[in-house]
PDB file of N, CA, C and O and ligand atoms in Angstrom:
ATOM      1  N   UNK J   1      -0.577   8.415  13.415  1.00 72.00           N
ATOM      2  CA  UNK J   1      -0.816   8.782  12.020  1.00 72.00           C
ATOM      3  C   UNK J   1      -0.105   7.800  11.081  1.00 72.00           C
ATOM      4  O   UNK J   1       0.988   7.352  11.362  1.00 72.00           O
ATOM      5  N   UNK J   2      -0.751   7.490   9.977  1.00 82.00           N
ATOM      6  CA  UNK J   2      -0.176   6.557   9.021  1.00 82.00           C
ATOM      7  C   UNK J   2       0.794   7.294   8.096  1.00 82.00           C
ATOM      8  O   UNK J   2       0.473   8.353   7.564  1.00 82.00           O
ATOM      9  N   UNK J   3       1.975   6.726   7.962  1.00 89.00           N
ATOM     10  CA  UNK J   3       2.963   7.279   7.028  1.00 89.00           C
ATOM     11  C   UNK J   3       3.116   6.292   5.875  1.00 89.00           C
ATOM     12  O   UNK J   3       3.448   5.137   6.102  1.00 89.00           O
ATOM     13  N   UNK J   4       2.922   6.742   4.668  1.00 93.00           N
ATOM     14  CA  UNK J   4       3.027   5.875   3.498  1.00 93.00           C
ATOM     15  C   UNK J   4       4.202   6.346   2.653  1.00 93.00           C
ATOM     16  O   UNK J   4       4.312   7.530   2.348  1.00 93.00           O
ATOM     17  N   UNK J   5       5.061   5.396   2.297  1.00 95.00           N
ATOM     18  CA  UNK J   5       6.235   5.737   1.500  1.00 95.00           C
ATOM     19  C   UNK J   5       6.269   4.889   0.239  1.00 95.00           C
ATOM     20  O   UNK J   5       6.047   3.684   0.297  1.00 95.00           O
ATOM     21  N   UNK J   6       6.561   5.525  -0.875  1.00 97.00           N
ATOM     22  CA  UNK J   6       6.731   4.803  -2.138  1.00 97.00           C
ATOM     23  C   UNK J   6       8.198   4.881  -2.528  1.00 97.00           C
ATOM     24  O   UNK J   6       8.758   5.969  -2.686  1.00 97.00           O
ATOM     25  N   UNK J   7       8.814   3.725  -2.660  1.00 96.00           N
ATOM     26  CA  UNK J   7      10.222   3.659  -3.043  1.00 96.00           C
ATOM     27  C   UNK J   7      10.336   3.858  -4.560  1.00 96.00           C
ATOM     28  O   UNK J   7       9.938   3.012  -5.350  1.00 96.00           O
ATOM     29  N   UNK J   8      10.843   4.999  -4.937  1.00 97.00           N
ATOM     30  CA  UNK J   8      10.918   5.358  -6.378  1.00 97.00           C
ATOM     31  C   UNK J   8      11.861   4.454  -7.164  1.00 97.00           C
ATOM     32  O   UNK J   8      11.690   4.261  -8.362  1.00 97.00           O
ATOM     33  N   UNK J   9      12.859   3.931  -6.507  1.00 96.00           N
ATOM     34  CA  UNK J   9      13.804   3.062  -7.224  1.00 96.00           C
ATOM     35  C   UNK J   9      13.186   1.709  -7.526  1.00 96.00           C
ATOM     36  O   UNK J   9      13.486   1.090  -8.537  1.00 96.00           O
ATOM     37  N   UNK J  10      12.307   1.249  -6.658  1.00 96.00           N
ATOM     38  CA  UNK J  10      11.673  -0.048  -6.870  1.00 96.00           C
ATOM     39  C   UNK J  10      10.445   0.039  -7.773  1.00 96.00           C
ATOM     40  O   UNK J  10      10.129  -0.888  -8.511  1.00 96.00           O
ATOM     41  N   UNK J  11       9.743   1.141  -7.715  1.00 97.00           N
ATOM     42  CA  UNK J  11       8.467   1.297  -8.425  1.00 97.00           C
ATOM     43  C   UNK J  11       8.635   1.120  -9.933  1.00 97.00           C
ATOM     44  O   UNK J  11       9.540   1.695 -10.535  1.00 97.00           O
ATOM     45  N   UNK J  12       7.715   0.320 -10.525  1.00 97.00           N
ATOM     46  CA  UNK J  12       7.758   0.085 -11.978  1.00 97.00           C
ATOM     47  C   UNK J  12       6.642   0.848 -12.701  1.00 97.00           C
ATOM     48  O   UNK J  12       6.369   0.616 -13.872  1.00 97.00           O
ATOM     49  N   UNK J  13       5.993   1.765 -11.997  1.00 97.00           N
ATOM     50  CA  UNK J  13       4.977   2.664 -12.583  1.00 97.00           C
ATOM     51  C   UNK J  13       3.795   1.914 -13.208  1.00 97.00           C
ATOM     52  O   UNK J  13       3.265   2.340 -14.247  1.00 97.00           O
ATOM     53  N   UNK J  14       3.371   0.851 -12.593  1.00 96.00           N
ATOM     54  CA  UNK J  14       2.210   0.124 -13.122  1.00 96.00           C
ATOM     55  C   UNK J  14       0.905   0.819 -12.741  1.00 96.00           C
ATOM     56  O   UNK J  14      -0.134   0.598 -13.350  1.00 96.00           O
ATOM     57  N   UNK J  15       0.950   1.632 -11.684  1.00 97.00           N
ATOM     58  CA  UNK J  15      -0.190   2.412 -11.182  1.00 97.00           C
ATOM     59  C   UNK J  15      -1.336   1.553 -10.639  1.00 97.00           C
ATOM     60  O   UNK J  15      -2.470   2.021 -10.502  1.00 97.00           O
ATOM     61  N   UNK J  16      -1.051   0.294 -10.337  1.00 95.00           N
ATOM     62  CA  UNK J  16      -2.094  -0.544  -9.745  1.00 95.00           C
ATOM     63  C   UNK J  16      -2.471  -0.055  -8.351  1.00 95.00           C
ATOM     64  O   UNK J  16      -3.609  -0.194  -7.923  1.00 95.00           O
ATOM     65  N   UNK J  17      -1.524   0.524  -7.654  1.00 95.00           N
ATOM     66  CA  UNK J  17      -1.828   1.060  -6.318  1.00 95.00           C
ATOM     67  C   UNK J  17      -2.841   2.199  -6.415  1.00 95.00           C
ATOM     68  O   UNK J  17      -3.710   2.339  -5.553  1.00 95.00           O
ATOM     69  N   UNK J  18      -2.747   2.989  -7.465  1.00 96.00           N
ATOM     70  CA  UNK J  18      -3.692   4.088  -7.673  1.00 96.00           C
ATOM     71  C   UNK J  18      -5.088   3.520  -7.923  1.00 96.00           C
ATOM     72  O   UNK J  18      -6.084   3.984  -7.360  1.00 96.00           O
ATOM     73  N   UNK J  19      -5.145   2.492  -8.763  1.00 94.00           N
ATOM     74  CA  UNK J  19      -6.448   1.906  -9.118  1.00 94.00           C
ATOM     75  C   UNK J  19      -7.124   1.244  -7.927  1.00 94.00           C
ATOM     76  O   UNK J  19      -8.336   1.267  -7.801  1.00 94.00           O
ATOM     77  N   UNK J  20      -6.325   0.632  -7.060  1.00 93.00           N
ATOM     78  CA  UNK J  20      -6.912  -0.180  -5.995  1.00 93.00           C
ATOM     79  C   UNK J  20      -7.252   0.623  -4.742  1.00 93.00           C
ATOM     80  O   UNK J  20      -8.101   0.207  -3.951  1.00 93.00           O
ATOM     81  N   UNK J  21      -6.638   1.755  -4.540  1.00 93.00           N
ATOM     82  CA  UNK J  21      -6.866   2.513  -3.304  1.00 93.00           C
ATOM     83  C   UNK J  21      -8.314   3.013  -3.246  1.00 93.00           C
ATOM     84  O   UNK J  21      -8.748   3.776  -4.111  1.00 93.00           O
ATOM     85  N   UNK J  22      -9.056   2.594  -2.223  1.00 92.00           N
ATOM     86  CA  UNK J  22     -10.488   2.930  -2.185  1.00 92.00           C
ATOM     87  C   UNK J  22     -10.778   4.369  -1.777  1.00 92.00           C
ATOM     88  O   UNK J  22     -11.900   4.845  -1.929  1.00 92.00           O
ATOM     89  N   UNK J  23      -9.768   5.064  -1.250  1.00 93.00           N
ATOM     90  CA  UNK J  23     -10.058   6.407  -0.731  1.00 93.00           C
ATOM     91  C   UNK J  23      -9.255   7.518  -1.418  1.00 93.00           C
ATOM     92  O   UNK J  23      -9.225   8.646  -0.942  1.00 93.00           O
ATOM     93  N   UNK J  24      -8.586   7.189  -2.510  1.00 94.00           N
ATOM     94  CA  UNK J  24      -7.884   8.223  -3.267  1.00 94.00           C
ATOM     95  C   UNK J  24      -6.646   8.767  -2.597  1.00 94.00           C
ATOM     96  O   UNK J  24      -6.249   9.908  -2.854  1.00 94.00           O
ATOM     97  N   UNK J  25      -6.034   7.951  -1.757  1.00 95.00           N
ATOM     98  CA  UNK J  25      -4.803   8.413  -1.083  1.00 95.00           C
ATOM     99  C   UNK J  25      -3.656   8.515  -2.084  1.00 95.00           C
ATOM    100  O   UNK J  25      -2.894   9.477  -2.065  1.00 95.00           O
ATOM    101  N   UNK J  26      -3.550   7.514  -2.953  1.00 96.00           N
ATOM    102  CA  UNK J  26      -2.461   7.483  -3.930  1.00 96.00           C
ATOM    103  C   UNK J  26      -3.013   7.921  -5.283  1.00 96.00           C
ATOM    104  O   UNK J  26      -4.001   7.372  -5.765  1.00 96.00           O
ATOM    105  N   UNK J  27      -2.392   8.919  -5.854  1.00 97.00           N
ATOM    106  CA  UNK J  27      -2.872   9.453  -7.134  1.00 97.00           C
ATOM    107  C   UNK J  27      -1.741   9.418  -8.157  1.00 97.00           C
ATOM    108  O   UNK J  27      -0.555   9.387  -7.805  1.00 97.00           O
ATOM    109  N   UNK J  28      -2.128   9.412  -9.422  1.00 97.00           N
ATOM    110  CA  UNK J  28      -1.152   9.372 -10.516  1.00 97.00           C
ATOM    111  C   UNK J  28      -0.889  10.780 -11.044  1.00 97.00           C
ATOM    112  O   UNK J  28      -1.822  11.556 -11.265  1.00 97.00           O
ATOM    113  N   UNK J  29       0.394  11.074 -11.204  1.00 97.00           N
ATOM    114  CA  UNK J  29       0.790  12.329 -11.849  1.00 97.00           C
ATOM    115  C   UNK J  29       1.914  11.996 -12.797  1.00 97.00           C
ATOM    116  O   UNK J  29       2.927  11.408 -12.365  1.00 97.00           O
ATOM    117  N   UNK J  30       1.752  12.339 -14.057  1.00 96.00           N
ATOM    118  CA  UNK J  30       2.775  12.028 -15.056  1.00 96.00           C
ATOM    119  C   UNK J  30       3.165  10.548 -15.003  1.00 96.00           C
ATOM    120  O   UNK J  30       4.353  10.206 -15.055  1.00 96.00           O
ATOM    121  N   UNK J  31       2.155   9.691 -14.868  1.00 96.00           N
ATOM    122  CA  UNK J  31       2.358   8.235 -14.843  1.00 96.00           C
ATOM    123  C   UNK J  31       3.212   7.752 -13.680  1.00 96.00           C
ATOM    124  O   UNK J  31       3.869   6.722 -13.780  1.00 96.00           O
ATOM    125  N   UNK J  32       3.183   8.498 -12.577  1.00 97.00           N
ATOM    126  CA  UNK J  32       3.864   8.044 -11.362  1.00 97.00           C
ATOM    127  C   UNK J  32       2.901   8.148 -10.188  1.00 97.00           C
ATOM    128  O   UNK J  32       2.071   9.058 -10.146  1.00 97.00           O
ATOM    129  N   UNK J  33       3.018   7.223  -9.227  1.00 98.00           N
ATOM    130  CA  UNK J  33       2.135   7.299  -8.062  1.00 98.00           C
ATOM    131  C   UNK J  33       2.680   8.249  -7.004  1.00 98.00           C
ATOM    132  O   UNK J  33       3.888   8.282  -6.749  1.00 98.00           O
ATOM    133  N   UNK J  34       1.761   9.018  -6.422  1.00 97.00           N
ATOM    134  CA  UNK J  34       2.147   9.914  -5.330  1.00 97.00           C
ATOM    135  C   UNK J  34       1.146   9.792  -4.188  1.00 97.00           C
ATOM    136  O   UNK J  34      -0.048   9.630  -4.419  1.00 97.00           O
ATOM    137  N   UNK J  35       1.662   9.867  -2.970  1.00 96.00           N
ATOM    138  CA  UNK J  35       0.788   9.870  -1.802  1.00 96.00           C
ATOM    139  C   UNK J  35       0.291  11.292  -1.611  1.00 96.00           C
ATOM    140  O   UNK J  35       1.051  12.191  -1.264  1.00 96.00           O
ATOM    141  N   UNK J  36      -0.991  11.483  -1.875  1.00 94.00           N
ATOM    142  CA  UNK J  36      -1.536  12.836  -1.898  1.00 94.00           C
ATOM    143  C   UNK J  36      -2.370  13.161  -0.655  1.00 94.00           C
ATOM    144  O   UNK J  36      -2.347  14.266  -0.159  1.00 94.00           O
ATOM    145  N   UNK J  37      -3.107  12.154  -0.192  1.00 88.00           N
ATOM    146  CA  UNK J  37      -4.040  12.405   0.916  1.00 88.00           C
ATOM    147  C   UNK J  37      -3.863  11.357   2.021  1.00 88.00           C
ATOM    148  O   UNK J  37      -4.761  10.557   2.266  1.00 88.00           O
ATOM    149  N   UNK J  38      -2.719  11.354   2.704  1.00 90.00           N
ATOM    150  CA  UNK J  38      -2.460  10.295   3.692  1.00 90.00           C
ATOM    151  C   UNK J  38      -3.484  10.244   4.820  1.00 90.00           C
ATOM    152  O   UNK J  38      -3.724   9.183   5.388  1.00 90.00           O
ATOM    153  N   UNK J  39      -4.110  11.371   5.125  1.00 89.00           N
ATOM    154  CA  UNK J  39      -5.111  11.378   6.207  1.00 89.00           C
ATOM    155  C   UNK J  39      -6.339  10.536   5.875  1.00 89.00           C
ATOM    156  O   UNK J  39      -7.103  10.167   6.767  1.00 89.00           O
ATOM    157  N   UNK J  40      -6.521  10.241   4.589  1.00 91.00           N
ATOM    158  CA  UNK J  40      -7.691   9.444   4.182  1.00 91.00           C
ATOM    159  C   UNK J  40      -7.412   7.954   4.182  1.00 91.00           C
ATOM    160  O   UNK J  40      -8.288   7.147   3.865  1.00 91.00           O
ATOM    161  N   UNK J  41      -6.179   7.564   4.491  1.00 90.00           N
ATOM    162  CA  UNK J  41      -5.825   6.139   4.480  1.00 90.00           C
ATOM    163  C   UNK J  41      -6.587   5.392   5.571  1.00 90.00           C
ATOM    164  O   UNK J  41      -6.606   5.810   6.718  1.00 90.00           O
ATOM    165  N   UNK J  42      -7.207   4.266   5.188  1.00 87.00           N
ATOM    166  CA  UNK J  42      -7.949   3.452   6.150  1.00 87.00           C
ATOM    167  C   UNK J  42      -7.145   2.215   6.546  1.00 87.00           C
ATOM    168  O   UNK J  42      -7.648   1.342   7.257  1.00 87.00           O
ATOM    169  N   UNK J  43      -5.900   2.124   6.059  1.00 86.00           N
ATOM    170  CA  UNK J  43      -5.029   1.020   6.463  1.00 86.00           C
ATOM    171  C   UNK J  43      -5.420  -0.326   5.909  1.00 86.00           C
ATOM    172  O   UNK J  43      -5.112  -1.356   6.505  1.00 86.00           O
ATOM    173  N   UNK J  44      -6.068  -0.351   4.759  1.00 87.00           N
ATOM    174  CA  UNK J  44      -6.512  -1.639   4.199  1.00 87.00           C
ATOM    175  C   UNK J  44      -5.350  -2.436   3.612  1.00 87.00           C
ATOM    176  O   UNK J  44      -5.453  -3.639   3.403  1.00 87.00           O
ATOM    177  N   UNK J  45      -4.261  -1.769   3.279  1.00 88.00           N
ATOM    178  CA  UNK J  45      -3.042  -2.370   2.717  1.00 88.00           C
ATOM    179  C   UNK J  45      -3.240  -2.973   1.327  1.00 88.00           C
ATOM    180  O   UNK J  45      -2.421  -3.758   0.859  1.00 88.00           O
ATOM    181  N   UNK J  46      -4.332  -2.626   0.673  1.00 90.00           N
ATOM    182  CA  UNK J  46      -4.556  -3.127  -0.686  1.00 90.00           C
ATOM    183  C   UNK J  46      -3.441  -2.682  -1.629  1.00 90.00           C
ATOM    184  O   UNK J  46      -3.015  -3.435  -2.505  1.00 90.00           O
ATOM    185  N   UNK J  47      -2.965  -1.470  -1.439  1.00 92.00           N
ATOM    186  CA  UNK J  47      -1.913  -0.955  -2.326  1.00 92.00           C
ATOM    187  C   UNK J  47      -0.644  -1.796  -2.194  1.00 92.00           C
ATOM    188  O   UNK J  47      -0.031  -2.172  -3.212  1.00 92.00           O
ATOM    189  N   UNK J  48      -0.266  -2.113  -0.976  1.00 89.00           N
ATOM    190  CA  UNK J  48       0.928  -2.934  -0.779  1.00 89.00           C
ATOM    191  C   UNK J  48       0.725  -4.336  -1.332  1.00 89.00           C
ATOM    192  O   UNK J  48       1.634  -4.932  -1.890  1.00 89.00           O
ATOM    193  N   UNK J  49      -0.481  -4.839  -1.179  1.00 88.00           N
ATOM    194  CA  UNK J  49      -0.761  -6.197  -1.629  1.00 88.00           C
ATOM    195  C   UNK J  49      -0.634  -6.326  -3.149  1.00 88.00           C
ATOM    196  O   UNK J  49      -0.102  -7.311  -3.653  1.00 88.00           O
ATOM    197  N   UNK J  50      -1.106  -5.324  -3.889  1.00 91.00           N
ATOM    198  CA  UNK J  50      -1.059  -5.425  -5.351  1.00 91.00           C
ATOM    199  C   UNK J  50       0.290  -4.990  -5.924  1.00 91.00           C
ATOM    200  O   UNK J  50       0.575  -5.249  -7.097  1.00 91.00           O
ATOM    201  N   UNK J  51       1.117  -4.339  -5.121  1.00 92.00           N
ATOM    202  CA  UNK J  51       2.381  -3.818  -5.657  1.00 92.00           C
ATOM    203  C   UNK J  51       3.364  -4.949  -5.947  1.00 92.00           C
ATOM    204  O   UNK J  51       3.876  -5.596  -5.040  1.00 92.00           O
ATOM    205  N   UNK J  52       3.624  -5.170  -7.202  1.00 92.00           N
ATOM    206  CA  UNK J  52       4.517  -6.268  -7.625  1.00 92.00           C
ATOM    207  C   UNK J  52       5.972  -5.978  -7.275  1.00 92.00           C
ATOM    208  O   UNK J  52       6.812  -6.864  -7.280  1.00 92.00           O
ATOM    209  N   UNK J  53       6.296  -4.726  -6.993  1.00 93.00           N
ATOM    210  CA  UNK J  53       7.680  -4.345  -6.728  1.00 93.00           C
ATOM    211  C   UNK J  53       7.966  -4.189  -5.233  1.00 93.00           C
ATOM    212  O   UNK J  53       9.080  -3.802  -4.865  1.00 93.00           O
ATOM    213  N   UNK J  54       6.988  -4.491  -4.399  1.00 90.00           N
ATOM    214  CA  UNK J  54       7.151  -4.287  -2.954  1.00 90.00           C
ATOM    215  C   UNK J  54       7.685  -2.879  -2.660  1.00 90.00           C
ATOM    216  O   UNK J  54       8.608  -2.696  -1.872  1.00 90.00           O
ATOM    217  N   UNK J  55       7.104  -1.905  -3.310  1.00 94.00           N
ATOM    218  CA  UNK J  55       7.633  -0.541  -3.219  1.00 94.00           C
ATOM    219  C   UNK J  55       6.922   0.332  -2.192  1.00 94.00           C
ATOM    220  O   UNK J  55       7.366   1.439  -1.917  1.00 94.00           O
ATOM    221  N   UNK J  56       5.826  -0.169  -1.614  1.00 93.00           N
ATOM    222  CA  UNK J  56       5.038   0.682  -0.720  1.00 93.00           C
ATOM    223  C   UNK J  56       5.155   0.189   0.714  1.00 93.00           C
ATOM    224  O   UNK J  56       4.967  -0.990   0.987  1.00 93.00           O
ATOM    225  N   UNK J  57       5.485   1.099   1.612  1.00 90.00           N
ATOM    226  CA  UNK J  57       5.535   0.734   3.031  1.00 90.00           C
ATOM    227  C   UNK J  57       4.634   1.682   3.830  1.00 90.00           C
ATOM    228  O   UNK J  57       4.393   2.816   3.422  1.00 90.00           O
ATOM    229  N   UNK J  58       4.166   1.168   4.951  1.00 88.00           N
ATOM    230  CA  UNK J  58       3.297   1.949   5.833  1.00 88.00           C
ATOM    231  C   UNK J  58       3.862   1.919   7.239  1.00 88.00           C
ATOM    232  O   UNK J  58       4.342   0.890   7.688  1.00 88.00           O
ATOM    233  N   UNK J  59       3.762   3.029   7.898  1.00 87.00           N
ATOM    234  CA  UNK J  59       4.056   3.065   9.331  1.00 87.00           C
ATOM    235  C   UNK J  59       2.767   3.468  10.025  1.00 87.00           C
ATOM    236  O   UNK J  59       2.060   4.353   9.558  1.00 87.00           O
ATOM    237  N   UNK J  60       2.491   2.820  11.122  1.00 77.00           N
ATOM    238  CA  UNK J  60       1.297   3.179  11.873  1.00 77.00           C
ATOM    239  C   UNK J  60       0.076   2.387  11.487  1.00 77.00           C
ATOM    240  O   UNK J  60      -1.029   2.724  11.878  1.00 77.00           O
ATOM    241  N   UNK J  61       0.264   1.297  10.698  1.00 72.00           N
ATOM    242  CA  UNK J  61      -0.857   0.431  10.334  1.00 72.00           C
ATOM    243  C   UNK J  61      -0.724  -0.870  11.101  1.00 72.00           C
ATOM    244  O   UNK J  61       0.344  -1.474  11.126  1.00 72.00           O
ATOM    245  N   UNK J  62      -1.791  -1.293  11.718  1.00 63.00           N
ATOM    246  CA  UNK J  62      -1.780  -2.533  12.472  1.00 63.00           C
ATOM    247  C   UNK J  62      -2.840  -3.471  11.924  1.00 63.00           C
ATOM    248  O   UNK J  62      -3.966  -3.049  11.663  1.00 63.00           O
ATOM    249  N   UNK J  63      -2.454  -4.718  11.737  1.00 58.00           N
ATOM    250  CA  UNK J  63      -3.365  -5.674  11.118  1.00 58.00           C
ATOM    251  C   UNK J  63      -4.437  -6.095  12.112  1.00 58.00           C
ATOM    252  O   UNK J  63      -4.143  -6.488  13.236  1.00 58.00           O
ATOM    253  N   UNK J  64      -5.676  -5.979  11.660  1.00 55.00           N
ATOM    254  CA  UNK J  64      -6.790  -6.486  12.455  1.00 55.00           C
ATOM    255  C   UNK J  64      -6.964  -7.951  12.083  1.00 55.00           C
ATOM    256  O   UNK J  64      -7.402  -8.277  10.997  1.00 55.00           O
ATOM    257  N   UNK J  65      -6.623  -8.864  12.982  1.00 50.00           N
ATOM    258  CA  UNK J  65      -6.669 -10.277  12.648  1.00 50.00           C
ATOM    259  C   UNK J  65      -8.062 -10.712  12.202  1.00 50.00           C
ATOM    260  O   UNK J  65      -8.216 -11.547  11.335  1.00 50.00           O
ATOM    261  N   UNK J  66      -9.074 -10.107  12.780  1.00 47.00           N
ATOM    262  CA  UNK J  66     -10.425 -10.519  12.426  1.00 47.00           C
ATOM    263  C   UNK J  66     -10.747 -10.206  10.955  1.00 47.00           C
ATOM    264  O   UNK J  66     -11.689 -10.738  10.400  1.00 47.00           O
ATOM    265  N   UNK J  67      -9.958  -9.314  10.333  1.00 55.00           N
ATOM    266  CA  UNK J  67     -10.217  -8.975   8.940  1.00 55.00           C
ATOM    267  C   UNK J  67      -9.375  -9.808   7.983  1.00 55.00           C
ATOM    268  O   UNK J  67      -9.516  -9.702   6.785  1.00 55.00           O
ATOM    269  N   UNK J  68      -8.452 -10.629   8.508  1.00 52.00           N
ATOM    270  CA  UNK J  68      -7.554 -11.408   7.653  1.00 52.00           C
ATOM    271  C   UNK J  68      -7.838 -12.885   7.874  1.00 52.00           C
ATOM    272  O   UNK J  68      -7.546 -13.428   8.930  1.00 52.00           O
ATOM    273  N   UNK J  69      -8.415 -13.543   6.885  1.00 56.00           N
ATOM    274  CA  UNK J  69      -8.812 -14.934   7.041  1.00 56.00           C
ATOM    275  C   UNK J  69      -7.801 -15.899   6.437  1.00 56.00           C
ATOM    276  O   UNK J  69      -7.760 -17.049   6.794  1.00 56.00           O
ATOM    277  N   UNK J  70      -7.003 -15.425   5.505  1.00 64.00           N
ATOM    278  CA  UNK J  70      -6.066 -16.300   4.806  1.00 64.00           C
ATOM    279  C   UNK J  70      -4.688 -16.181   5.468  1.00 64.00           C
ATOM    280  O   UNK J  70      -4.063 -15.126   5.419  1.00 64.00           O
ATOM    281  N   UNK J  71      -4.174 -17.250   6.074  1.00 65.00           N
ATOM    282  CA  UNK J  71      -2.878 -17.167   6.771  1.00 65.00           C
ATOM    283  C   UNK J  71      -1.736 -16.762   5.847  1.00 65.00           C
ATOM    284  O   UNK J  71      -0.836 -16.027   6.251  1.00 65.00           O
ATOM    285  N   UNK J  72      -1.775 -17.213   4.585  1.00 70.00           N
ATOM    286  CA  UNK J  72      -0.705 -16.825   3.656  1.00 70.00           C
ATOM    287  C   UNK J  72      -0.775 -15.333   3.357  1.00 70.00           C
ATOM    288  O   UNK J  72       0.239 -14.651   3.270  1.00 70.00           O
ATOM    289  N   UNK J  73      -1.987 -14.842   3.194  1.00 68.00           N
ATOM    290  CA  UNK J  73      -2.158 -13.412   2.944  1.00 68.00           C
ATOM    291  C   UNK J  73      -1.688 -12.616   4.160  1.00 68.00           C
ATOM    292  O   UNK J  73      -1.009 -11.604   4.035  1.00 68.00           O
ATOM    293  N   UNK J  74      -2.007 -13.107   5.321  1.00 68.00           N
ATOM    294  CA  UNK J  74      -1.597 -12.413   6.542  1.00 68.00           C
ATOM    295  C   UNK J  74      -0.079 -12.322   6.616  1.00 68.00           C
ATOM    296  O   UNK J  74       0.486 -11.276   6.941  1.00 68.00           O
ATOM    297  N   UNK J  75       0.613 -13.406   6.289  1.00 73.00           N
ATOM    298  CA  UNK J  75       2.082 -13.406   6.310  1.00 73.00           C
ATOM    299  C   UNK J  75       2.618 -12.400   5.309  1.00 73.00           C
ATOM    300  O   UNK J  75       3.562 -11.669   5.572  1.00 73.00           O
ATOM    301  N   UNK J  76       1.994 -12.349   4.136  1.00 72.00           N
ATOM    302  CA  UNK J  76       2.471 -11.433   3.094  1.00 72.00           C
ATOM    303  C   UNK J  76       2.271  -9.978   3.528  1.00 72.00           C
ATOM    304  O   UNK J  76       3.139  -9.136   3.336  1.00 72.00           O
ATOM    305  N   UNK J  77       1.136  -9.702   4.128  1.00 69.00           N
ATOM    306  CA  UNK J  77       0.840  -8.340   4.548  1.00 69.00           C
ATOM    307  C   UNK J  77       1.786  -7.895   5.653  1.00 69.00           C
ATOM    308  O   UNK J  77       2.203  -6.743   5.695  1.00 69.00           O
ATOM    309  N   UNK J  78       2.171  -8.823   6.527  1.00 71.00           N
ATOM    310  CA  UNK J  78       3.003  -8.460   7.674  1.00 71.00           C
ATOM    311  C   UNK J  78       4.296  -7.774   7.267  1.00 71.00           C
ATOM    312  O   UNK J  78       4.830  -6.959   8.005  1.00 71.00           O
ATOM    313  N   UNK J  79       4.826  -8.106   6.115  1.00 70.00           N
ATOM    314  CA  UNK J  79       6.114  -7.517   5.762  1.00 70.00           C
ATOM    315  C   UNK J  79       5.987  -6.059   5.310  1.00 70.00           C
ATOM    316  O   UNK J  79       6.965  -5.371   5.135  1.00 70.00           O
ATOM    317  N   UNK J  80       4.749  -5.581   5.151  1.00 66.00           N
ATOM    318  CA  UNK J  80       4.560  -4.199   4.743  1.00 66.00           C
ATOM    319  C   UNK J  80       4.367  -3.261   5.925  1.00 66.00           C
ATOM    320  O   UNK J  80       4.337  -2.066   5.772  1.00 66.00           O
ATOM    321  N   UNK J  81       4.171  -3.835   7.108  1.00 61.00           N
ATOM    322  CA  UNK J  81       3.888  -2.944   8.243  1.00 61.00           C
ATOM    323  C   UNK J  81       4.989  -2.986   9.272  1.00 61.00           C
ATOM    324  O   UNK J  81       5.850  -3.833   9.229  1.00 61.00           O
TER     325      UNK J  81
HETATM  326  S1  SF4 N 101       1.786  -0.678  -7.447  1.00 81.40           S
HETATM  327 FE1  SF4 N 101       3.941  -0.499  -6.797  1.00 81.40          FE
HETATM  328  S2  SF4 N 101       5.102  -0.622  -8.697  1.00 81.40           S
HETATM  329 FE2  SF4 N 101       2.998  -0.160  -9.266  1.00 81.40          FE
HETATM  330  S3  SF4 N 101       2.926   2.093  -9.368  1.00 81.40           S
HETATM  331 FE3  SF4 N 101       2.279   1.527  -7.298  1.00 81.40          FE
HETATM  332  S4  SF4 N 101       4.185   1.622  -6.105  1.00 81.40           S
HETATM  333 FE4  SF4 N 101       4.780   1.554  -8.240  1.00 81.40          FE
HETATM  334  S1  SF4 N 102      -3.642   1.195   2.746  1.00 81.40           S
HETATM  335 FE1  SF4 N 102      -5.583   1.216   1.591  1.00 81.40          FE
HETATM  336  S2  SF4 N 102      -6.443   3.271   1.934  1.00 81.40           S
HETATM  337 FE2  SF4 N 102      -4.273   3.328   2.550  1.00 81.40          FE
HETATM  338  S3  SF4 N 102      -3.162   4.070   0.740  1.00 81.40           S
HETATM  339 FE3  SF4 N 102      -3.142   1.823   0.655  1.00 81.40          FE
HETATM  340  S4  SF4 N 102      -4.950   1.219  -0.569  1.00 81.40           S
HETATM  341 FE4  SF4 N 102      -5.200   3.374   0.056  1.00 81.40          FE
END
């Protein structure tokens, strides 16, 4: 199972993770992001990629190399899993 954690001390409340999540896992409440539906996470890591504060971490997500074509992007994503 995927575990998603948002570090409240690092988060700058930009809510970009909410906008980018394709399955509605992260939702905004009172201008803060919350992980509401972790079972719907498809492990795309888009939320971590757009997070300027490096505030989102995932456990249980494994990178599918065939889906990552940019080596720099792959390196950046690796630090989130
Ligand atoms: S993208 Fe990062 S900094 Fe912005 S709201 Fe989400 S967790 Fe917070
Ligand atoms: S990894 Fe993808 S599906 Fe999962 S919470 Fe982040 S943006 Fe949403």
